[in-house]
Short mmCIF file of C-alpha atoms in Angstrom, two decimals:
data_model
loop_
_atom_site.label_atom_id
_atom_site.label_comp_id
_atom_site.label_asym_id
_atom_site.label_seq_id
_atom_site.Cartn_x
_atom_site.Cartn_y
_atom_site.Cartn_z
CA MET R 1 5.16 -13.23 18.62
CA SER R 2 7.81 -10.62 19.50
CA ALA R 3 7.70 -6.90 20.17
CA ARG R 4 8.98 -6.41 16.64
CA ASN R 5 6.14 -8.53 15.22
CA PRO R 6 3.18 -8.66 17.63
CA HIS R 7 0.68 -10.04 15.10
CA LYS R 8 0.32 -13.58 13.79
CA LYS R 9 -1.90 -14.74 10.95
CA ALA R 10 -4.86 -16.79 12.18
CA LYS R 11 -6.19 -19.98 10.67
CA LEU R 12 -9.81 -19.37 9.73
CA THR R 13 -12.27 -21.67 11.52
CA ILE R 14 -15.47 -20.18 10.12
CA PRO R 15 -18.25 -22.64 9.17
CA SER R 16 -18.74 -22.97 5.41
CA SER R 17 -21.63 -20.99 3.98
CA LYS R 18 -24.22 -22.12 1.44
CA ALA R 19 -25.00 -18.54 0.42
CA LEU R 20 -24.65 -18.18 -3.35
CA ILE R 21 -22.26 -15.62 -4.88
CA ALA R 22 -23.01 -14.61 -8.47
CA THR R 23 -20.79 -12.93 -11.03
CA HIS R 24 -20.66 -12.85 -14.83
CA SER R 25 -19.67 -15.75 -17.04
CA GLY R 26 -17.23 -15.68 -19.95
CA THR R 27 -13.83 -14.01 -19.86
CA PHE R 28 -12.83 -13.19 -16.29
CA GLN R 29 -10.63 -10.47 -14.84
CA ALA R 30 -8.79 -9.93 -11.58
CA ASP R 31 -11.62 -7.65 -10.46
CA GLU R 32 -14.40 -10.19 -9.92
CA ALA R 33 -11.93 -13.03 -9.18
CA LEU R 34 -10.56 -11.00 -6.28
CA GLY R 35 -14.04 -9.87 -5.21
CA VAL R 36 -15.18 -13.49 -4.94
CA TRP R 37 -12.10 -14.43 -2.93
CA LEU R 38 -12.63 -11.52 -0.52
CA LEU R 39 -16.25 -12.50 0.06
CA ARG R 40 -15.21 -16.09 0.74
CA GLN R 41 -13.08 -14.88 3.67
CA THR R 42 -16.11 -13.44 5.49
CA SER R 43 -18.44 -15.21 7.90
CA SER R 44 -21.48 -14.74 5.64
CA TYR R 45 -19.84 -16.16 2.50
CA TYR R 46 -17.01 -18.35 3.74
CA GLN R 47 -16.20 -20.90 1.01
CA SER R 48 -19.54 -20.10 -0.67
CA PRO R 49 -20.42 -21.59 -4.08
CA VAL R 50 -20.19 -19.32 -7.11
CA LEU R 51 -22.60 -18.96 -10.02
CA ARG R 52 -21.13 -17.47 -13.19
CA SER R 53 -23.86 -16.27 -15.54
CA ARG R 54 -25.06 -13.27 -17.54
CA ASN R 55 -28.66 -14.48 -17.34
CA LYS R 56 -30.48 -12.10 -15.00
CA ASP R 57 -33.06 -14.73 -14.13
CA GLU R 58 -30.22 -16.87 -12.81
CA PHE R 59 -27.94 -14.40 -11.04
CA SER R 60 -30.84 -12.46 -9.50
CA LYS R 61 -31.59 -15.51 -7.34
CA ALA R 62 -28.14 -15.36 -5.73
CA ASP R 63 -27.57 -14.03 -2.21
CA ILE R 64 -24.98 -11.52 -3.44
CA VAL R 65 -24.10 -10.31 -6.97
CA ILE R 66 -20.83 -8.68 -8.05
CA ASP R 67 -19.60 -7.19 -11.35
CA VAL R 68 -22.85 -7.83 -13.22
CA GLY R 69 -26.43 -6.56 -13.10
CA GLY R 70 -25.85 -2.85 -13.59
CA GLU R 71 -26.60 -1.85 -10.00
CA TYR R 72 -24.76 -0.88 -6.83
CA ASP R 73 -26.88 -1.20 -3.70
CA HIS R 74 -25.25 -2.46 -0.53
CA SER R 75 -28.61 -3.04 1.15
CA GLN R 76 -29.55 -5.38 -1.71
CA LYS R 77 -26.08 -6.99 -1.86
CA LYS R 78 -25.52 -5.80 -5.44
CA TYR R 79 -22.06 -4.57 -6.40
CA ASP R 80 -21.67 -3.60 -10.05
CA HIS R 81 -19.79 -0.60 -11.42
CA HIS R 82 -20.69 -0.55 -15.13
CA GLN R 83 -23.87 1.53 -14.93
CA ARG R 84 -24.19 5.05 -16.32
CA GLY R 85 -23.54 7.80 -13.79
CA TYR R 86 -21.56 5.56 -11.43
CA ASP R 87 -18.82 7.48 -9.58
CA GLU R 88 -17.96 5.66 -6.36
CA ARG R 89 -14.41 6.19 -5.10
CA PHE R 90 -12.33 5.30 -2.07
CA GLU R 91 -11.64 7.93 0.58
CA ALA R 92 -9.50 10.86 -0.64
CA LYS R 93 -5.74 10.93 -0.12
CA VAL R 94 -4.30 13.46 2.33
CA LYS R 95 -0.68 14.49 1.74
CA THR R 96 1.64 17.15 3.12
CA ASP R 97 3.45 19.53 0.74
CA ALA R 98 6.96 20.95 1.18
CA GLU R 99 5.61 23.78 3.37
CA GLY R 100 3.75 21.41 5.67
CA ASN R 101 0.29 22.19 4.31
CA GLU R 102 -2.24 19.37 3.98
CA VAL R 103 -3.30 18.68 0.40
CA ILE R 104 -6.43 16.61 -0.24
CA THR R 105 -6.37 14.68 -3.52
CA GLU R 106 -9.35 12.80 -4.91
CA ARG R 107 -8.72 9.25 -6.12
CA CYS R 108 -7.81 8.83 -9.77
CA THR R 109 -10.03 5.79 -10.20
CA LYS R 110 -13.57 4.70 -9.48
CA LEU R 111 -14.15 1.57 -7.42
CA SER R 112 -14.43 -1.63 -9.42
CA ALA R 113 -16.58 -4.53 -8.16
CA SER R 114 -13.77 -5.80 -5.93
CA GLY R 115 -13.23 -2.24 -4.73
CA LEU R 116 -16.87 -2.10 -3.66
CA VAL R 117 -16.54 -5.47 -1.94
CA TYR R 118 -13.42 -4.21 -0.17
CA ARG R 119 -15.23 -1.02 0.91
CA HIS R 120 -17.92 -3.01 2.71
CA TYR R 121 -16.16 -6.25 3.68
CA GLY R 122 -12.44 -5.44 3.65
CA LYS R 123 -12.12 -4.75 7.36
CA GLU R 124 -13.79 -8.06 8.20
CA VAL R 125 -11.40 -9.92 5.89
CA ILE R 126 -8.41 -8.25 7.55
CA GLN R 127 -9.76 -8.79 11.08
CA ASN R 128 -10.51 -12.47 10.40
CA THR R 129 -6.95 -12.94 9.19
CA TYR R 130 -5.33 -10.92 11.99
CA PRO R 131 -7.74 -10.88 14.96
CA SER R 132 -5.14 -9.31 17.28
CA LEU R 133 -5.31 -5.95 15.47
CA SER R 134 -6.66 -3.05 17.49
CA GLU R 135 -9.35 -0.81 15.99
CA LYS R 136 -6.76 1.87 15.20
CA GLU R 137 -4.40 -0.66 13.65
CA LEU R 138 -7.26 -2.13 11.61
CA ASP R 139 -8.07 1.30 10.18
CA LEU R 140 -4.41 1.83 9.26
CA VAL R 141 -4.12 -1.56 7.57
CA TYR R 142 -7.43 -1.07 5.74
CA SER R 143 -6.21 2.19 4.18
CA LYS R 144 -2.73 0.83 3.49
CA MET R 145 -4.09 -2.23 1.71
CA TYR R 146 -6.19 -0.08 -0.57
CA ASN R 147 -3.24 2.19 -1.38
CA THR R 148 -0.77 -0.62 -2.01
CA PHE R 149 -2.98 -3.32 -3.53
CA MET R 150 -6.64 -2.63 -4.20
CA GLU R 151 -6.29 0.70 -6.00
CA ALA R 152 -4.24 -0.84 -8.81
CA ILE R 153 -6.91 -3.50 -9.38
CA ASP R 154 -9.56 -0.76 -9.55
CA ALA R 155 -7.47 1.34 -11.93
CA VAL R 156 -6.75 -1.50 -14.35
CA ASP R 157 -10.36 -2.65 -14.42
CA THR R 158 -11.76 0.86 -14.92
CA GLY R 159 -9.17 1.88 -17.53
CA VAL R 160 -7.04 4.46 -15.73
CA GLU R 161 -3.62 5.00 -17.30
CA GLN R 162 -0.56 4.95 -15.07
CA VAL R 163 1.01 7.93 -16.85
CA ALA R 164 -0.32 11.30 -17.96
CA ASP R 165 -1.71 11.82 -21.45
CA GLY R 166 1.00 12.28 -24.05
CA VAL R 167 3.67 10.43 -22.07
CA ASP R 168 4.94 7.19 -23.57
CA LEU R 169 5.83 4.20 -21.41
CA VAL R 170 9.52 3.35 -21.66
CA TYR R 171 8.74 -0.32 -20.99
CA LYS R 172 5.70 -2.52 -20.48
CA ASP R 173 5.17 -4.58 -17.34
CA CYS R 174 3.44 -7.92 -17.97
CA THR R 175 3.99 -9.36 -14.48
CA GLY R 176 1.15 -7.69 -12.56
CA LEU R 177 -1.77 -9.56 -11.03
CA SER R 178 -4.32 -8.39 -13.59
CA ILE R 179 -2.08 -9.62 -16.42
CA ARG R 180 -1.44 -12.97 -14.74
CA VAL R 181 -5.16 -13.50 -14.17
CA GLY R 182 -5.85 -12.63 -17.80
CA ARG R 183 -3.44 -15.34 -18.96
CA LEU R 184 -5.56 -17.97 -17.21
CA ASN R 185 -8.40 -17.35 -19.67
CA PRO R 186 -8.62 -19.67 -22.69
CA ARG R 187 -6.70 -18.40 -25.71
CA TRP R 188 -8.67 -17.36 -28.79
CA ASN R 189 -7.66 -20.54 -30.66
CA GLU R 190 -8.14 -22.94 -27.76
CA ASP R 191 -11.16 -25.22 -27.41
CA THR R 192 -12.47 -25.09 -23.86
CA GLU R 193 -15.58 -26.45 -22.20
CA SER R 194 -17.58 -24.19 -19.86
CA ASP R 195 -16.74 -26.40 -16.89
CA ASN R 196 -13.07 -25.89 -17.60
CA ILE R 197 -13.52 -22.10 -17.75
CA ASP R 198 -15.17 -22.15 -14.33
CA ALA R 199 -12.26 -24.19 -13.00
CA ARG R 200 -9.86 -21.61 -14.43
CA PHE R 201 -11.84 -18.89 -12.72
CA GLU R 202 -11.33 -20.68 -9.43
CA GLN R 203 -7.59 -20.74 -10.16
CA ALA R 204 -7.70 -17.02 -10.84
CA SER R 205 -9.59 -16.31 -7.63
CA ALA R 206 -7.09 -18.34 -5.59
CA LEU R 207 -4.21 -16.50 -7.28
CA CYS R 208 -5.76 -13.15 -6.33
CA GLY R 209 -6.16 -14.32 -2.75
CA GLU R 210 -2.57 -15.47 -2.55
CA ASP R 211 -1.33 -12.05 -3.70
CA PHE R 212 -3.69 -10.25 -1.33
CA LEU R 213 -2.45 -12.28 1.64
CA GLN R 214 1.19 -11.74 0.72
CA VAL R 215 0.72 -7.97 0.69
CA LEU R 216 -1.42 -8.09 3.84
CA SER R 217 1.27 -10.08 5.62
CA GLN R 218 3.88 -7.47 4.63
CA VAL R 219 1.67 -4.63 5.85
CA VAL R 220 0.66 -6.22 9.18
CA GLU R 221 3.82 -8.10 10.11
CA SER R 222 6.45 -5.65 8.81
CA ASP R 223 5.07 -2.20 8.06
CA LEU R 224 2.76 -1.94 11.05
CA PRO R 225 5.31 -2.94 13.73
CA ALA R 226 7.73 -0.40 12.23
CA ARG R 227 5.22 2.37 12.92
CA ALA R 228 5.75 2.09 16.67
CA PHE R 229 9.50 2.56 16.26
CA VAL R 230 9.02 5.54 13.95
CA GLU R 231 6.57 7.12 16.38
CA GLN R 232 9.02 6.65 19.24
CA ALA R 233 11.70 8.43 17.20
CA VAL R 234 9.30 11.25 16.34
CA LEU R 235 8.31 11.76 19.98
CA LYS R 236 12.01 11.83 20.99
CA ARG R 237 13.06 14.20 18.21
CA HIS R 238 13.84 17.03 20.66
CA GLU R 239 16.22 14.69 22.49
CA THR R 240 18.00 13.91 19.23
CA ASP R 241 18.41 17.57 18.29
CA SER R 242 16.93 20.82 19.56
CA SER R 243 15.80 21.74 16.03
CA ALA R 244 13.25 18.86 16.16
CA GLU R 245 14.01 18.34 12.46
CA ILE R 246 16.24 15.28 12.92
CA ILE R 247 15.12 11.86 14.15
CA LYS R 248 17.13 8.75 14.98
CA PHE R 249 16.45 5.03 14.53
CA GLU R 250 18.62 2.51 16.34
CA SER R 251 18.86 0.44 13.14
CA GLY R 252 17.91 0.74 9.51
CA GLY R 253 16.09 -1.52 7.10
CA MET R 254 12.55 -0.91 8.32
CA PRO R 255 9.90 0.92 6.26
CA TRP R 256 9.56 4.41 7.71
CA LYS R 257 8.64 7.06 5.13
CA GLY R 258 4.90 6.45 4.95
CA HIS R 259 4.68 6.24 8.74
CA LEU R 260 6.63 9.46 9.16
CA TYR R 261 4.27 11.39 6.88
CA ASP R 262 1.24 10.04 8.73
CA LEU R 263 2.69 10.70 12.17
CA GLU R 264 3.68 14.24 11.26
CA LYS R 265 0.04 14.95 10.49
CA GLU R 266 -1.23 13.03 13.51
CA HIS R 267 1.08 14.86 15.94
CA LYS R 268 0.84 18.15 14.01
CA LEU R 269 4.61 18.51 13.68
CA ASP R 270 5.96 21.96 12.88
CA PRO R 271 8.63 22.07 11.59
CA LEU R 272 8.60 18.86 9.60
CA VAL R 273 11.44 16.34 9.89
CA LYS R 274 14.23 16.93 7.37
CA PHE R 275 16.72 14.15 8.12
CA VAL R 276 16.66 10.59 9.48
CA LEU R 277 19.70 8.93 11.09
CA TYR R 278 20.16 5.16 11.34
CA THR R 279 22.82 2.45 11.10
CA ASP R 280 23.24 0.19 8.07
CA GLN R 281 24.13 -3.51 8.13
CA GLY R 282 27.84 -2.67 8.28
CA GLY R 283 27.42 -0.42 11.31
CA MET R 284 27.87 2.86 9.45
CA TRP R 285 25.62 5.72 10.52
CA ARG R 286 23.55 7.00 7.62
CA ILE R 287 21.95 10.39 7.22
CA GLN R 288 19.02 10.37 4.80
CA ALA R 289 17.01 13.33 3.58
CA VAL R 290 13.21 13.08 3.86
CA THR R 291 11.48 13.52 0.52
CA VAL R 292 8.47 15.72 -0.06
CA GLU R 293 5.42 13.51 0.43
CA GLY R 294 4.31 11.99 -2.85
CA GLN R 295 7.65 12.69 -4.55
CA ALA R 296 10.35 10.12 -5.19
CA PHE R 297 13.36 12.42 -5.53
CA GLU R 298 12.47 15.92 -4.31
CA ASN R 299 13.90 16.37 -0.81
CA ARG R 300 12.60 18.71 1.83
CA LEU R 301 16.24 19.64 2.29
CA SER R 302 19.25 18.02 0.61
CA LEU R 303 22.79 17.63 1.91
CA PRO R 304 25.09 20.56 0.96
CA GLU R 305 26.03 20.77 -2.71
CA GLU R 306 29.79 20.89 -2.06
CA TRP R 307 29.61 17.51 -0.26
CA ARG R 308 27.91 15.65 -3.07
CA GLY R 309 29.92 12.91 -4.75
CA VAL R 310 32.82 13.29 -2.30
CA ARG R 311 34.10 10.50 -0.03
CA ASP R 312 36.22 9.70 3.04
CA GLU R 313 39.11 12.05 3.89
CA ASP R 314 38.18 14.50 1.15
CA LEU R 315 34.65 14.81 2.49
CA THR R 316 35.88 15.06 6.08
CA LYS R 317 38.10 17.96 5.03
CA ILE R 318 35.42 19.79 3.03
CA ALA R 319 32.70 19.32 5.66
CA GLY R 320 34.96 19.91 8.65
CA ILE R 321 33.37 16.89 10.36
CA GLU R 322 35.35 13.87 11.54
CA GLY R 323 34.53 10.39 10.26
CA CYS R 324 32.71 11.30 7.05
CA LYS R 325 32.40 8.32 4.69
CA PHE R 326 30.42 9.55 1.68
CA CYS R 327 27.74 11.82 0.32
CA HIS R 328 25.66 10.67 -2.64
CA ALA R 329 25.94 12.77 -5.79
CA ALA R 330 22.23 13.53 -5.58
CA GLY R 331 22.54 14.79 -2.00
CA PHE R 332 19.85 12.55 -0.54
CA ILE R 333 22.03 10.31 1.65
CA GLY R 334 25.42 10.32 3.34
CA GLY R 335 27.40 8.33 5.88
CA ASN R 336 29.65 8.76 8.91
CA GLU R 337 31.55 6.41 11.19
CA THR R 338 29.72 7.59 14.30
CA PHE R 339 26.29 8.82 15.38
CA GLU R 340 27.84 12.09 16.53
CA GLY R 341 29.37 12.60 13.10
CA ALA R 342 26.13 11.85 11.27
CA LEU R 343 24.23 14.18 13.61
CA LYS R 344 26.74 16.95 12.94
CA MET R 345 26.30 16.45 9.18
CA ALA R 346 22.55 16.85 9.59
CA GLN R 347 22.96 19.90 11.80
CA VAL R 348 25.23 21.58 9.27
CA ALA R 349 22.81 20.74 6.46
CA LEU R 350 20.00 22.45 8.40
CA THR R 351 21.94 25.70 8.28
CA ARG R 352 21.78 25.63 4.48
CA LYS R 353 18.03 26.17 4.17
#
C-alpha cells in the first residue's frame, strides 16, 4: 500500500452462517438480489442460505426477510417497502449554490429493500471489505456509495424517472445493472424449472455483488486517497494566490470536484474556489473553472469571453500573458506552458467577475 492508495481490499474470513434469508419467489430484480448479496457479506449472514417464497407461513420462519411481507421493522429483521404509507429515504443531500449558500435537497426516491439493507448493514459490509478505513473515512465512503451506486437501484425499483415530466429521452440505456439482472430471468416463452430460477437468482445476486465491489474499489482506492490531496491544496490556497480562489494540484487525472465541494463546506470557505490548476499528461499547465455544485456546465466563473476558442500566439497576444496554449470555446478550461502563466490566466479571470 502506498501513500496514494493506503487501503487494500481484505479477504473475508468470516465463518459461514446458517441463518436463513427470505425473499420473494418468481421474477427477481436487482433490488432483492443486491440486498441478499449485501447481507451475505455481514458476520450474521455470511454465505447464508436463501429461501425464495411468497408463502407467509414459509418466509415468516426465516431469520431475516427482505422485499416481501409488507413490513419494515429493523428490530424484527423485516425489510419490505411495498406497504401503504411507506416513505423511508436516505439522508438528504447538502449542496452549495453559486453564492456559497447551503441548499438541502430531499432524496428523489424512497429506499427499496436493498436500500433498507444498506441503511442498516452497509457500513459493516464496507468495513469488512476495507478494515483499514477510519471512522471518518467509513462515513464518507458510506455516503458516496449510496450516491454513486445504491440510489440508482432504489430509483429503478421504486419507479422514479431520470428526467422531468414532459421531457423525452434522446436514447435508451439498456446496459445498467437493473437491466442486466432482468435479462437473467426466464423469457416469457422459455420453459424453466423452479430450481433453475433459483440458480438464476444466485447468478443475479453475484452479478450485483461484483458491480458493488467494483464501485466500492473505485471509491476507496481512487476517490478517497484523492481527497487528501485536494484538502492539502485547499489548505494551501492562500499560498497559491492571495485571493484564496485558486488552488493548485501537482498533477491532474485524479477525481477532485466532489471532494472540493465537501471540503469547502467542511472548512467553511468564503470565498469559494473558482479555478483549479494542474498539469496534464503532456506537462501542460491547465486552468479549469469550478462548476456550480450539482451543475455540469454552469461555472462559478468562466474564463474571459475574448479568450474563448483562441489558441497559441493569438491567445498570448489577446490575453497579454506569455505561454498561452488554448482556451476552450465554452470558457471552462485553458492551458499554458508554465504554472506562472496558468496562474496569471486565473488571476486575470478573477478580475472579470
